[in-house]
Coordinates of C-alpha atoms and ligand atoms in Angstrom, one line a residue:
M12 CA 181.3 -118.2 19.7
K13 CA 180.0 -115.0 19.0
G14 CA 181.6 -112.8 16.3
T15 CA 184.0 -115.4 15.1
T16 CA 182.6 -115.3 11.5
K17 CA 183.3 -112.7 9.7
L18 CA 180.4 -111.6 7.2
L19 CA 181.7 -110.1 3.7
N20 CA 178.2 -110.2 2.2
P21 CA 176.5 -106.6 1.5
G22 CA 174.7 -106.6 5.0
P23 CA 173.8 -108.1 7.6
V24 CA 177.1 -107.1 8.4
T25 CA 179.4 -108.6 11.6
L26 CA 178.1 -106.6 14.5
T27 CA 180.8 -104.7 16.8
D28 CA 180.5 -105.9 20.8
R29 CA 179.1 -102.7 21.3
V30 CA 176.4 -102.8 19.0
R31 CA 175.8 -106.5 20.1
K32 CA 175.7 -105.6 23.6
A33 CA 172.8 -102.8 23.0
F34 CA 170.5 -105.1 20.9
D35 CA 170.2 -107.2 24.5
A36 CA 168.2 -104.3 25.9
E37 CA 165.5 -103.4 28.3
D38 CA 162.2 -104.8 27.4
V39 CA 160.2 -101.7 26.2
C40 CA 156.8 -101.3 24.8
H41 CA 156.7 -99.6 21.6
R42 CA 153.6 -97.1 23.0
E43 CA 155.8 -96.0 25.7
Q44 CA 157.4 -92.8 26.2
E45 CA 160.7 -94.1 26.6
F46 CA 160.7 -95.6 23.1
A47 CA 159.3 -92.4 21.7
D48 CA 162.4 -91.0 23.2
L49 CA 164.7 -93.6 21.9
V50 CA 163.2 -93.2 18.6
K51 CA 163.9 -89.3 18.5
R52 CA 167.3 -89.7 19.7
V53 CA 167.7 -92.2 16.7
M54 CA 166.2 -89.7 14.3
G55 CA 168.4 -86.7 15.2
K56 CA 171.3 -88.7 14.8
L57 CA 170.3 -90.2 11.7
A58 CA 169.5 -86.9 10.2
R59 CA 173.2 -85.6 11.3
V60 CA 175.0 -88.4 9.8
Y61 CA 175.3 -86.2 6.5
P62 CA 175.4 -82.8 8.3
E63 CA 174.6 -81.0 5.3
A64 CA 171.2 -82.6 5.2
D65 CA 170.2 -81.6 9.1
G66 CA 167.0 -79.4 9.0
A67 CA 165.9 -79.7 5.5
Y68 CA 165.5 -83.5 5.4
V69 CA 163.8 -85.7 8.1
P70 CA 164.3 -89.7 8.6
V71 CA 161.4 -91.5 8.6
L72 CA 161.8 -95.2 10.5
L73 CA 160.2 -98.2 9.5
T74 CA 160.5 -101.9 10.6
G75 CA 161.4 -104.2 7.7
S76 CA 164.4 -104.5 5.4
G77 CA 165.9 -102.0 2.9
T78 CA 163.6 -103.0 0.3
A79 CA 160.6 -101.7 2.2
A80 CA 162.1 -98.5 2.6
V81 CA 162.7 -98.2 -1.2
E82 CA 158.9 -99.6 -1.7
A83 CA 157.8 -96.8 1.0
M84 CA 160.0 -94.2 -0.5
L85 CA 158.3 -94.9 -4.1
G86 CA 154.9 -95.5 -3.2
S87 CA 154.5 -92.8 -0.8
L88 CA 156.6 -89.9 -2.7
T89 CA 155.5 -90.2 -6.6
P90 CA 151.9 -89.1 -7.5
R91 CA 149.3 -91.6 -8.7
D92 CA 149.4 -89.9 -11.8
G93 CA 153.0 -89.4 -12.3
K94 CA 155.8 -90.9 -14.2
T95 CA 159.2 -92.1 -13.3
L96 CA 162.0 -92.4 -15.1
V97 CA 164.0 -95.2 -13.6
V98 CA 167.6 -95.4 -14.6
S99 CA 168.8 -98.8 -13.7
N100 CA 172.2 -100.7 -14.2
G101 CA 171.5 -104.0 -12.0
V102 CA 169.4 -105.8 -9.9
Y103 CA 168.3 -103.1 -7.6
G104 CA 167.2 -100.7 -10.4
E105 CA 165.3 -103.5 -11.9
R106 CA 163.5 -103.9 -8.6
A107 CA 162.4 -100.7 -8.3
A108 CA 160.8 -100.8 -11.8
A109 CA 159.0 -104.2 -10.5
I110 CA 157.7 -102.0 -7.0
L111 CA 156.5 -99.5 -9.6
E112 CA 154.9 -101.7 -11.9
A113 CA 153.2 -103.5 -8.7
Q114 CA 152.0 -100.3 -7.7
G115 CA 150.3 -99.5 -11.1
K116 CA 152.5 -96.4 -11.4
A117 CA 153.9 -95.0 -14.7
F118 CA 157.3 -95.1 -15.4
T119 CA 160.1 -95.4 -18.1
M120 CA 162.7 -98.0 -17.4
L121 CA 166.4 -96.7 -18.9
K122 CA 168.1 -99.6 -18.9
S123 CA 171.8 -99.8 -19.6
A124 CA 173.4 -102.2 -22.2
S125 CA 174.5 -104.1 -19.9
W126 CA 175.1 -104.6 -15.8
L127 CA 178.8 -104.1 -16.6
D128 CA 178.1 -100.4 -17.9
G129 CA 177.5 -97.1 -16.0
I130 CA 174.0 -95.5 -16.0
D131 CA 172.8 -94.5 -19.2
L132 CA 173.1 -90.4 -18.8
A133 CA 173.0 -89.9 -22.2
G134 CA 169.8 -91.5 -22.4
A135 CA 168.1 -89.9 -19.3
E136 CA 169.4 -86.4 -20.5
A137 CA 167.2 -87.1 -23.8
A138 CA 164.1 -88.6 -21.8
L139 CA 164.3 -85.7 -19.3
A140 CA 164.7 -82.9 -22.0
A141 CA 161.6 -84.6 -23.7
G142 CA 159.6 -84.0 -20.2
G143 CA 156.6 -85.7 -18.8
Y144 CA 158.7 -86.9 -15.5
T145 CA 157.8 -86.3 -12.0
H146 CA 160.7 -88.1 -10.5
V147 CA 163.8 -89.7 -10.9
F148 CA 165.0 -93.0 -9.6
T149 CA 168.2 -94.5 -9.5
V150 CA 170.5 -96.7 -7.2
H151 CA 173.6 -94.9 -5.7
H152 CA 175.6 -97.8 -5.0
E153 CA 174.7 -100.8 -7.4
T154 CA 175.5 -104.0 -5.2
T155 CA 175.0 -106.3 -8.1
T156 CA 178.7 -105.1 -9.6
G157 CA 180.1 -102.8 -6.9
R158 CA 179.7 -99.9 -8.9
L159 CA 179.1 -96.6 -7.8
N160 CA 177.0 -95.0 -10.0
D161 CA 177.9 -91.4 -11.5
V162 CA 174.9 -89.6 -9.3
D163 CA 176.6 -86.5 -9.5
A164 CA 175.7 -86.2 -12.7
I165 CA 172.2 -88.0 -12.8
G166 CA 171.6 -85.5 -9.9
A167 CA 173.0 -82.5 -12.0
L168 CA 170.4 -83.4 -14.9
C169 CA 167.3 -83.5 -12.1
K170 CA 168.6 -80.1 -10.6
K171 CA 168.9 -78.4 -14.8
H172 CA 165.2 -79.7 -15.3
G173 CA 163.7 -79.6 -12.0
V174 CA 162.7 -83.0 -11.6
P175 CA 163.4 -84.3 -8.2
L176 CA 165.4 -87.5 -7.3
L177 CA 164.5 -90.6 -5.4
L178 CA 167.7 -92.6 -4.5
D179 CA 168.4 -96.2 -3.4
A180 CA 171.3 -95.4 -1.0
V181 CA 170.2 -98.7 0.9
S182 CA 173.9 -99.8 0.4
S183 CA 175.7 -96.2 0.6
F184 CA 174.3 -94.7 3.5
G185 CA 176.7 -94.0 6.1
G186 CA 179.9 -94.9 3.8
E187 CA 179.7 -92.6 0.6
R188 CA 179.0 -89.3 -0.2
I189 CA 175.6 -87.9 -0.7
R190 CA 174.8 -84.7 -2.0
F191 CA 171.6 -83.1 -1.3
D192 CA 171.1 -80.1 -2.8
E193 CA 173.2 -80.6 -5.8
W194 CA 171.1 -83.8 -6.6
N195 CA 167.6 -82.4 -6.3
L196 CA 167.2 -84.9 -3.9
E197 CA 163.5 -85.2 -2.6
A198 CA 164.5 -88.7 -0.5
C199 CA 166.9 -91.4 -0.2
A200 CA 166.1 -95.1 1.4
A201 CA 168.7 -96.8 3.5
T202 CA 168.9 -99.5 6.1
A203 CA 170.1 -100.1 9.6
N204 CA 172.2 -103.2 8.5
K205 CA 174.8 -102.3 5.9
C206 CA 177.2 -99.1 6.5
L207 CA 175.8 -98.0 9.4
H208 CA 176.7 -101.4 11.1
G209 CA 173.3 -101.9 13.0
V210 CA 171.4 -105.2 13.3
P211 CA 168.5 -106.2 10.6
G212 CA 164.7 -104.9 11.0
I213 CA 165.4 -101.2 10.8
C214 CA 164.9 -99.3 7.4
F215 CA 164.3 -95.6 6.5
A216 CA 164.0 -92.9 4.2
L217 CA 165.5 -89.6 4.8
V218 CA 162.9 -87.2 3.1
R219 CA 163.2 -83.5 2.0
E220 CA 160.6 -82.3 4.6
S221 CA 159.1 -80.0 2.6
A222 CA 158.0 -83.0 0.1
F223 CA 155.4 -83.9 3.3
E224 CA 153.9 -80.3 3.2
S225 CA 153.9 -79.6 -0.5
K226 CA 151.9 -82.8 -1.7
K227 CA 149.9 -85.6 -0.2
T228 CA 151.0 -89.4 -0.1
G229 CA 150.7 -91.4 -3.4
S230 CA 150.5 -94.6 -1.6
S231 CA 148.0 -97.2 -1.9
S232 CA 149.7 -99.0 0.8
V233 CA 148.4 -98.9 4.3
Y234 CA 151.6 -100.2 6.0
L235 CA 154.4 -98.5 3.9
D236 CA 152.9 -95.0 3.8
L237 CA 155.4 -92.3 4.6
F238 CA 153.1 -89.7 4.9
R239 CA 151.4 -91.4 7.9
Y240 CA 154.6 -92.7 10.0
R241 CA 155.8 -89.0 9.3
Q242 CA 153.0 -87.6 11.2
E243 CA 153.2 -90.0 14.2
Q244 CA 156.9 -90.1 14.2
K245 CA 157.1 -86.1 15.0
N246 CA 156.4 -87.5 18.4
G247 CA 158.5 -90.5 18.1
F248 CA 155.3 -92.8 17.7
S249 CA 154.7 -95.4 14.9
P250 CA 151.5 -96.2 13.6
F251 CA 152.5 -100.0 13.9
T252 CA 154.8 -102.0 15.9
Q253 CA 158.6 -101.4 15.4
S254 CA 161.5 -103.7 16.0
V255 CA 162.4 -102.2 19.8
Q256 CA 165.8 -104.2 20.0
A257 CA 167.1 -103.5 16.3
M258 CA 166.3 -99.6 17.4
F259 CA 168.3 -99.7 20.8
A260 CA 170.9 -101.4 18.4
L261 CA 170.5 -98.8 15.7
Q262 CA 170.9 -95.9 18.5
E263 CA 174.3 -97.5 19.5
A264 CA 175.4 -97.9 15.9
L265 CA 175.1 -94.3 15.2
R266 CA 177.2 -93.3 18.6
E267 CA 179.6 -95.7 17.3
L268 CA 179.6 -94.0 13.8
A269 CA 180.0 -90.9 15.3
D270 CA 182.7 -91.4 18.1
G271 CA 184.9 -93.0 15.1
G272 CA 184.8 -89.7 13.2
G273 CA 181.5 -90.0 10.9
W274 CA 180.6 -91.4 7.6
E275 CA 183.8 -89.8 5.7
K276 CA 186.3 -91.9 8.3
R277 CA 184.4 -95.0 7.6
H278 CA 184.6 -94.3 4.2
A279 CA 188.3 -94.0 4.2
H280 CA 188.3 -97.6 6.4
Y281 CA 186.2 -99.0 3.6
R282 CA 188.5 -97.7 1.3
T283 CA 191.8 -98.9 3.0
L284 CA 190.5 -102.5 3.0
T285 CA 188.9 -102.5 -0.4
A286 CA 192.0 -101.5 -1.7
H287 CA 193.9 -104.2 0.1
V288 CA 191.2 -107.3 -0.8
M289 CA 191.9 -105.9 -4.4
S290 CA 195.3 -105.9 -4.7
G291 CA 195.9 -109.3 -2.7
L292 CA 193.1 -111.1 -4.9
A293 CA 195.4 -109.5 -8.2
E294 CA 198.4 -110.7 -6.9
M295 CA 197.0 -114.0 -7.1
G296 CA 195.6 -113.1 -10.8
I297 CA 192.0 -112.8 -9.7
E298 CA 190.5 -110.3 -11.9
I299 CA 187.8 -107.6 -10.8
L300 CA 184.6 -107.6 -13.2
L301 CA 184.3 -104.0 -13.4
E302 CA 186.4 -102.0 -16.2
S303 CA 188.6 -100.3 -13.2
P304 CA 189.3 -100.3 -9.7
K305 CA 187.8 -96.5 -9.8
A306 CA 184.8 -98.0 -10.8
Y307 CA 184.0 -99.3 -7.5
S308 CA 182.4 -98.1 -4.1
S309 CA 184.6 -98.3 -1.2
I310 CA 182.2 -100.9 0.1
L311 CA 181.8 -103.9 -2.3
T312 CA 184.2 -105.1 -5.2
S313 CA 183.1 -108.3 -7.5
Y314 CA 185.6 -110.2 -9.3
H315 CA 185.8 -113.1 -11.7
L316 CA 185.9 -116.8 -10.6
P317 CA 189.2 -118.5 -11.9
P318 CA 188.5 -120.7 -14.5
N319 CA 189.3 -123.7 -12.2
M320 CA 187.3 -122.6 -9.4
K321 CA 183.6 -123.1 -8.7
Y322 CA 182.0 -120.6 -6.2
E323 CA 180.4 -123.4 -4.1
A324 CA 183.9 -124.7 -3.3
L325 CA 185.6 -121.5 -2.8
H326 CA 182.2 -120.4 -0.5
D327 CA 182.7 -123.6 1.6
T328 CA 186.0 -123.7 2.1
L329 CA 186.2 -120.2 3.2
K330 CA 183.2 -120.4 5.5
Q331 CA 184.7 -123.1 7.6
K332 CA 187.2 -120.9 8.0
G333 CA 184.7 -118.2 9.2
F334 CA 184.6 -115.7 6.3
V335 CA 181.1 -115.8 4.3
I336 CA 181.6 -114.4 0.9
Y337 CA 178.9 -113.5 -1.7
A338 CA 177.8 -115.0 -4.8
G339 CA 176.7 -113.0 -8.1
Q340 CA 172.9 -112.4 -8.5
G341 CA 170.8 -112.9 -11.8
K342 CA 173.1 -113.5 -14.5
F343 CA 176.5 -113.3 -12.9
S344 CA 175.6 -116.3 -10.8
G345 CA 178.6 -119.1 -10.9
S346 CA 180.7 -116.4 -12.7
I347 CA 181.7 -114.1 -10.0
F348 CA 182.2 -113.6 -6.3
R349 CA 181.8 -110.6 -4.4
I350 CA 183.5 -108.9 -1.2
A351 CA 182.2 -106.5 1.1
V352 CA 183.8 -104.7 3.6
M353 CA 181.3 -103.7 5.9
G354 CA 180.7 -104.2 9.8
D355 CA 183.5 -105.3 12.5
L356 CA 186.0 -105.8 10.0
G357 CA 190.0 -105.1 10.2
R358 CA 193.3 -105.4 8.4
G359 CA 194.3 -108.6 10.2
D360 CA 190.7 -109.8 8.8
V361 CA 191.5 -109.3 5.1
D362 CA 195.3 -110.8 5.8
R363 CA 193.5 -113.9 6.6
L364 CA 191.0 -114.1 4.1
L365 CA 193.7 -113.7 1.6
G366 CA 195.7 -116.4 3.1
E367 CA 193.2 -118.5 3.1
I368 CA 192.5 -117.8 -0.9
R369 CA 196.3 -118.4 -1.6
V370 CA 196.0 -121.7 0.1
L371 CA 193.0 -122.5 -2.0
R372 CA 194.7 -121.3 -5.2
E373 CA 197.9 -123.0 -4.5
A374 CA 196.0 -126.4 -3.8
R375 CA 195.3 -126.3 -7.7
Ligands
LIG424 C1 170.6 -104.6 0.3 C2 170.0 -103.5 -1.1 C3 168.8 -103.5 -0.8 C4 167.9 -104.2 0.2 O1 167.5 -105.5 0.2 P1 167.0 -106.0 1.7 O2 167.4 -107.3 1.2 O3 165.6 -105.8 1.3 O4 167.7 -104.9 2.6 C5 168.3 -102.6 -1.9 N1 169.1 -101.6 -3.0 C6 170.4 -102.1 -2.4 C7 171.3 -101.4 -3.6 C8 170.9 -103.1 -1.7 O5 172.1 -103.2 -1.6

């Protein structure tokens, strides 16, 4: 039956019925006016998710997963002879560096000592004071651990030194606060199927419009060139085939977000669910990975696997009960598990999840 599995991985999310129905839409050609009109409506709604961005920032919609948006943002907006400071404390910061490497662009990798640490603010301050950077890149919500990075601090440094910030907001857009002017944000990359609760297939960058006027594309990619998309999407059209059904679903997901009171209400909902997960697991003696509950986003938390519990056993048992949890990546694989609360998920679902984990704990 549809909708009986609850996805607790960081996207794709469990769809609401409303979004699922929208996906089952009329067949439309992406070169017809009605599709262009749909795209323009979606662009308008995306621009208004954060009202303070509306007017100064424009969404550019691509077909692809979140990484496509990050790759397009870095490829198009960093100049070919520029240099980016990549401030990283996890898988997604490292992925951005790999993207710049593949694009043959200069960058400095500023890695925290461990993925358990916050981003290196002192290192960033020193690097920016020394100069020579055309952009700073960091990850807003580092999904590797669930840490909400201190972008207020990095953004303030960008503002102070006059260096534009490029942000991976793939797992935070629609669920956490984003400050545009204060962070000197040139663009952020995001996706339909995380906090926005759409289906996978569409990603986007929200870009300061003046970036398109004041410079030319740095892209060596034909497919992932934001400048070319922006030019054609002014009229709702795109250079290449878009994921038509996913666009209908995103429109409905954005309506649902607005009907529910916008990102701040969704954030509060996530916060409540996450606090419930965290306290329920703490009662069972399952400890968080990071130093404090405050280090986490509202969206995803990470836990040490108890000594007598294998990830596969936990995952497989919960899956049979209709819950898909998420493993650790890279050096955390096999030692942690993660729980995200995006999508169609309520307090009763979390109660059921905790009940199942309790049964497993007591069976040991
Ligand atoms: C999910 C995610 C991405 C993109 O992953 P895709 O699998 O390409 O959608 C990028 N950055 C962060 C922080 C993410 O959580």
